mmCIF file of C-alpha atoms and ligand atoms in Angstrom:
data_model
loop_
_atom_site.group_PDB
_atom_site.id
_atom_site.type_symbol
_atom_site.label_atom_id
_atom_site.label_comp_id
_atom_site.label_asym_id
_atom_site.label_seq_id
_atom_site.Cartn_x
_atom_site.Cartn_y
_atom_site.Cartn_z
ATOM 1 C CA MET A 1 -0.036 0.047 -0.064
ATOM 2 C CA ALA A 2 1.168 3.537 -0.729
ATOM 3 C CA GLU A 3 2.596 5.515 2.129
ATOM 4 C CA ILE A 4 -0.058 7.616 3.721
ATOM 5 C CA HIS A 5 0.507 10.947 5.731
ATOM 6 C CA THR A 6 0.266 9.817 9.120
ATOM 7 C CA ILE A 7 0.260 11.887 12.469
ATOM 8 C CA GLU A 8 1.474 10.270 15.693
ATOM 9 C CA GLY A 9 2.353 11.686 18.904
ATOM 10 C CA ALA A 10 5.910 11.264 20.304
ATOM 11 C CA LEU A 11 6.342 10.467 24.220
ATOM 12 C CA ARG A 12 8.216 13.589 24.827
ATOM 13 C CA ALA A 13 7.102 15.561 28.278
ATOM 14 C CA ASP A 14 9.705 18.260 28.043
ATOM 15 C CA GLY A 15 8.163 21.735 28.439
ATOM 16 C CA LEU A 16 4.841 20.430 29.181
ATOM 17 C CA ARG A 17 2.745 21.188 32.483
ATOM 18 C CA PHE A 18 0.608 18.414 33.873
ATOM 19 C CA GLY A 19 -1.973 18.232 36.594
ATOM 20 C CA LEU A 20 -2.403 14.909 38.573
ATOM 21 C CA LEU A 21 -5.754 14.469 40.317
ATOM 22 C CA ALA A 22 -5.934 11.626 42.747
ATOM 23 C CA ALA A 23 -8.694 10.350 44.966
ATOM 24 C CA ARG A 24 -8.059 9.758 48.792
ATOM 25 C CA PHE A 25 -10.367 6.805 48.890
ATOM 26 C CA ASN A 26 -8.151 3.499 48.448
ATOM 27 C CA ASP A 27 -5.290 5.577 49.323
ATOM 28 C CA PHE A 28 -2.724 2.924 49.399
ATOM 29 C CA ILE A 29 -3.539 1.781 45.976
ATOM 30 C CA VAL A 30 -3.705 5.328 44.501
ATOM 31 C CA GLU A 31 -0.418 6.170 45.866
ATOM 32 C CA ARG A 32 1.185 3.465 43.629
ATOM 33 C CA LEU A 33 -0.858 5.030 40.847
ATOM 34 C CA ILE A 34 0.648 8.367 41.408
ATOM 35 C CA SER A 35 4.154 7.168 41.540
ATOM 36 C CA GLY A 36 3.911 5.332 38.330
ATOM 37 C CA ALA A 37 2.497 8.432 36.552
ATOM 38 C CA VAL A 38 5.090 10.655 38.105
ATOM 39 C CA ASP A 39 8.010 8.422 37.107
ATOM 40 C CA THR A 40 6.819 8.004 33.813
ATOM 41 C CA LEU A 41 6.443 11.876 33.075
ATOM 42 C CA ILE A 42 9.859 12.423 34.546
ATOM 43 C CA ARG A 43 11.483 9.759 32.631
ATOM 44 C CA HIS A 44 9.931 11.419 29.469
ATOM 45 C CA GLY A 45 11.528 14.595 30.290
ATOM 46 C CA ALA A 46 9.030 16.519 32.485
ATOM 47 C CA VAL A 47 10.245 18.359 35.422
ATOM 48 C CA HIS A 48 8.973 18.187 38.943
ATOM 49 C CA LYS A 49 8.002 22.034 39.130
ATOM 50 C CA ASN A 50 5.707 21.643 36.185
ATOM 51 C CA LEU A 51 3.669 18.841 37.845
ATOM 52 C CA THR A 52 0.702 19.531 40.199
ATOM 53 C CA LEU A 53 -1.042 17.047 42.362
ATOM 54 C CA VAL A 54 -4.550 17.778 43.452
ATOM 55 C CA ARG A 55 -6.310 15.354 45.887
ATOM 56 C CA VAL A 56 -10.096 14.945 46.033
ATOM 57 C CA PRO A 57 -12.148 12.633 48.661
ATOM 58 C CA GLY A 58 -13.091 10.012 46.015
ATOM 59 C CA ALA A 59 -13.579 9.288 42.459
ATOM 60 C CA PHE A 60 -17.078 10.783 42.469
ATOM 61 C CA GLU A 61 -15.412 14.170 43.138
ATOM 62 C CA MET A 62 -13.134 14.075 40.351
ATOM 63 C CA PRO A 63 -15.038 15.495 37.206
ATOM 64 C CA LEU A 64 -15.649 18.819 39.144
ATOM 65 C CA ALA A 65 -12.154 19.246 40.001
ATOM 66 C CA ALA A 66 -11.162 17.953 36.722
ATOM 67 C CA LYS A 67 -13.052 20.341 34.799
ATOM 68 C CA LYS A 68 -11.433 23.250 36.897
ATOM 69 C CA ILE A 69 -7.991 22.030 36.304
ATOM 70 C CA ALA A 70 -8.197 20.945 32.619
ATOM 71 C CA GLY A 71 -9.764 24.428 31.911
ATOM 72 C CA ARG A 72 -6.667 26.287 33.255
ATOM 73 C CA PRO A 73 -4.406 27.692 30.647
ATOM 74 C CA ASP A 74 -1.235 26.551 32.384
ATOM 75 C CA ILE A 75 -2.182 22.883 32.086
ATOM 76 C CA ASP A 76 -1.433 20.906 29.123
ATOM 77 C CA GLY A 77 -2.602 17.429 30.251
ATOM 78 C CA LEU A 78 -4.435 16.068 33.182
ATOM 79 C CA ILE A 79 -4.037 12.361 34.671
ATOM 80 C CA CYS A 80 -6.677 11.179 36.926
ATOM 81 C CA LEU A 81 -5.891 8.563 39.367
ATOM 82 C CA GLY A 82 -8.217 6.475 41.601
ATOM 83 C CA ALA A 83 -9.389 2.967 42.333
ATOM 84 C CA VAL A 84 -13.249 1.985 42.487
ATOM 85 C CA ILE A 85 -13.462 -1.317 43.879
ATOM 86 C CA ARG A 86 -16.690 -3.140 43.612
ATOM 87 C CA GLY A 87 -16.188 -5.335 46.881
ATOM 88 C CA ALA A 88 -15.825 -2.196 48.772
ATOM 89 C CA THR A 89 -19.162 -0.817 47.978
ATOM 90 C CA PRO A 90 -22.722 -1.257 46.971
ATOM 91 C CA HIS A 91 -22.691 1.983 45.033
ATOM 92 C CA PHE A 92 -19.599 1.002 42.850
ATOM 93 C CA ASP A 93 -21.820 1.152 39.595
ATOM 94 C CA PHE A 94 -22.703 4.775 40.195
ATOM 95 C CA VAL A 95 -19.465 5.891 41.208
ATOM 96 C CA ALA A 96 -17.538 4.153 38.257
ATOM 97 C CA ALA A 97 -20.308 5.345 35.826
ATOM 98 C CA GLU A 98 -20.295 8.865 36.766
ATOM 99 C CA VAL A 99 -16.441 9.137 37.013
ATOM 100 C CA SER A 100 -15.941 7.697 33.454
ATOM 101 C CA LYS A 101 -18.630 9.773 31.916
ATOM 102 C CA GLY A 102 -17.594 12.800 33.763
ATOM 103 C CA LEU A 103 -14.080 12.739 33.039
ATOM 104 C CA ALA A 104 -14.775 11.946 29.110
ATOM 105 C CA GLN A 105 -16.889 15.049 29.028
ATOM 106 C CA VAL A 106 -14.351 17.097 30.827
ATOM 107 C CA ALA A 107 -11.751 16.192 27.901
ATOM 108 C CA LEU A 108 -14.316 17.079 25.360
ATOM 109 C CA ASP A 109 -15.413 20.375 26.810
ATOM 110 C CA SER A 110 -11.784 21.591 27.580
ATOM 111 C CA LEU A 111 -10.037 20.178 24.575
ATOM 112 C CA THR A 112 -7.453 19.171 27.006
ATOM 113 C CA PRO A 113 -6.069 15.511 27.292
ATOM 114 C CA VAL A 114 -7.539 13.835 30.348
ATOM 115 C CA GLY A 115 -6.147 10.323 31.221
ATOM 116 C CA PHE A 116 -8.234 7.802 32.937
ATOM 117 C CA GLY A 117 -6.135 6.070 35.452
ATOM 118 C CA ILE A 118 -9.071 4.816 37.299
ATOM 119 C CA LEU A 119 -8.998 1.227 38.396
ATOM 120 C CA THR A 120 -12.385 -0.392 38.212
ATOM 121 C CA THR A 121 -12.172 -3.743 39.634
ATOM 122 C CA ASP A 122 -14.100 -6.594 41.572
ATOM 123 C CA THR A 123 -11.776 -7.139 44.179
ATOM 124 C CA LEU A 124 -8.854 -5.476 46.183
ATOM 125 C CA GLU A 125 -6.671 -8.209 44.623
ATOM 126 C CA GLN A 126 -7.447 -7.242 41.065
ATOM 127 C CA ALA A 127 -6.649 -3.492 42.042
ATOM 128 C CA ILE A 128 -3.356 -4.340 43.578
ATOM 129 C CA GLU A 129 -2.387 -6.300 40.501
ATOM 130 C CA ARG A 130 -2.917 -3.296 38.408
ATOM 131 C CA ALA A 131 -1.452 -0.784 40.506
ATOM 132 C CA GLY A 132 2.396 -1.785 40.010
ATOM 133 C CA SER A 133 2.500 -5.628 40.283
ATOM 134 C CA LYS A 134 1.741 -8.506 37.837
ATOM 135 C CA ALA A 135 -0.742 -6.561 35.513
ATOM 136 C CA GLY A 136 1.204 -3.502 35.143
ATOM 137 C CA ASN A 137 0.496 0.008 36.430
ATOM 138 C CA LYS A 138 -2.625 2.017 35.376
ATOM 139 C CA GLY A 139 -0.974 5.227 36.447
ATOM 140 C CA VAL A 140 2.026 4.713 33.852
ATOM 141 C CA GLU A 141 -0.529 3.769 31.281
ATOM 142 C CA ALA A 142 -2.575 6.884 31.728
ATOM 143 C CA ALA A 143 0.465 9.099 31.967
ATOM 144 C CA GLN A 144 1.722 7.766 28.453
ATOM 145 C CA ALA A 145 -1.692 8.197 26.911
ATOM 146 C CA VAL A 146 -2.031 11.832 28.153
ATOM 147 C CA LEU A 147 1.510 12.564 26.770
ATOM 148 C CA GLU A 148 0.867 10.851 23.368
ATOM 149 C CA SER A 149 -2.446 12.583 22.932
ATOM 150 C CA ILE A 150 -0.930 15.907 23.727
ATOM 151 C CA ARG A 151 1.665 15.518 21.079
ATOM 152 C CA VAL A 152 -0.823 14.332 18.562
ATOM 153 C CA LEU A 153 -3.449 16.941 19.297
ATOM 154 C CA GLU A 154 -0.510 19.651 18.767
ATOM 155 C CA GLN A 155 -0.308 18.452 15.126
ATOM 156 C CA ILE A 156 -3.978 18.149 14.206
HETATM 157 N N1 LIG B 201 -14.630 6.374 45.850
HETATM 158 C C1 LIG B 201 -13.427 5.720 45.322
HETATM 159 O O1 LIG B 201 -12.812 6.595 44.822
HETATM 160 N N2 LIG B 201 -13.430 4.238 45.251
HETATM 161 C C2 LIG B 201 -14.212 3.466 45.807
HETATM 162 O O2 LIG B 201 -14.091 2.312 45.635
HETATM 163 C C3 LIG B 201 -15.408 4.280 46.436
HETATM 164 N N3 LIG B 201 -16.424 3.207 47.197
HETATM 165 O O3 LIG B 201 -15.969 2.220 47.258
HETATM 166 O O4 LIG B 201 -17.382 3.765 47.664
HETATM 167 C C4 LIG B 201 -15.467 5.560 46.499
HETATM 168 N N4 LIG B 201 -16.698 6.174 47.267
HETATM 169 C C5 LIG B 201 -16.356 7.346 47.531
HETATM 170 C C6 LIG B 201 -17.005 8.342 46.512
HETATM 171 O O5 LIG B 201 -16.237 8.616 45.473
HETATM 172 C C7 LIG B 201 -17.451 9.761 47.249
HETATM 173 O O6 LIG B 201 -16.229 10.220 47.684
HETATM 174 C C8 LIG B 201 -18.465 9.748 48.217
HETATM 175 O O7 LIG B 201 -19.659 9.191 47.893
HETATM 176 C C9 LIG B 201 -18.785 11.110 48.618
HETATM 177 O O8 LIG B 201 -19.368 11.911 47.755
#
């Protein structure tokens, strides 16, 4: 097939300013997601002074704070980090649905990349697996996705 013009994002974080939005709920899982995201950004060229961490009580509170952060002119991308665990709550479905819908809407309204680093799992064990053990680290994935998205959107 003939070569087609392709736009792709490089994983370069130099000069970019990031917000990290983290839930306090399930704090010991979320701390690992924060570490994964920060480490990823720094290894790709971001500097600590350009990273701002905002904490909210739980995942349900994220969309509103995300909207304010993503609307700031001094933020290039926002990485949201949390853990919603079914075993821990009967209102899992409501919290998981609201945070996912809400954050997707924030990205569309603000035109700012928003990373969905929110674990939604049935059990605590599954959450641990996705927070830096055998199934990777969702914070790393979310940071990489935001970085790539910023660099793609710059070119479109
Ligand atoms: N918030 C979470 O981030 N994760 C959860 O697993 C969770 N559970 O299990 O309930 C949770 N609930 C709190 C919710 O996000 C709000 O903070 C709370 O309802 C107050 O508005």
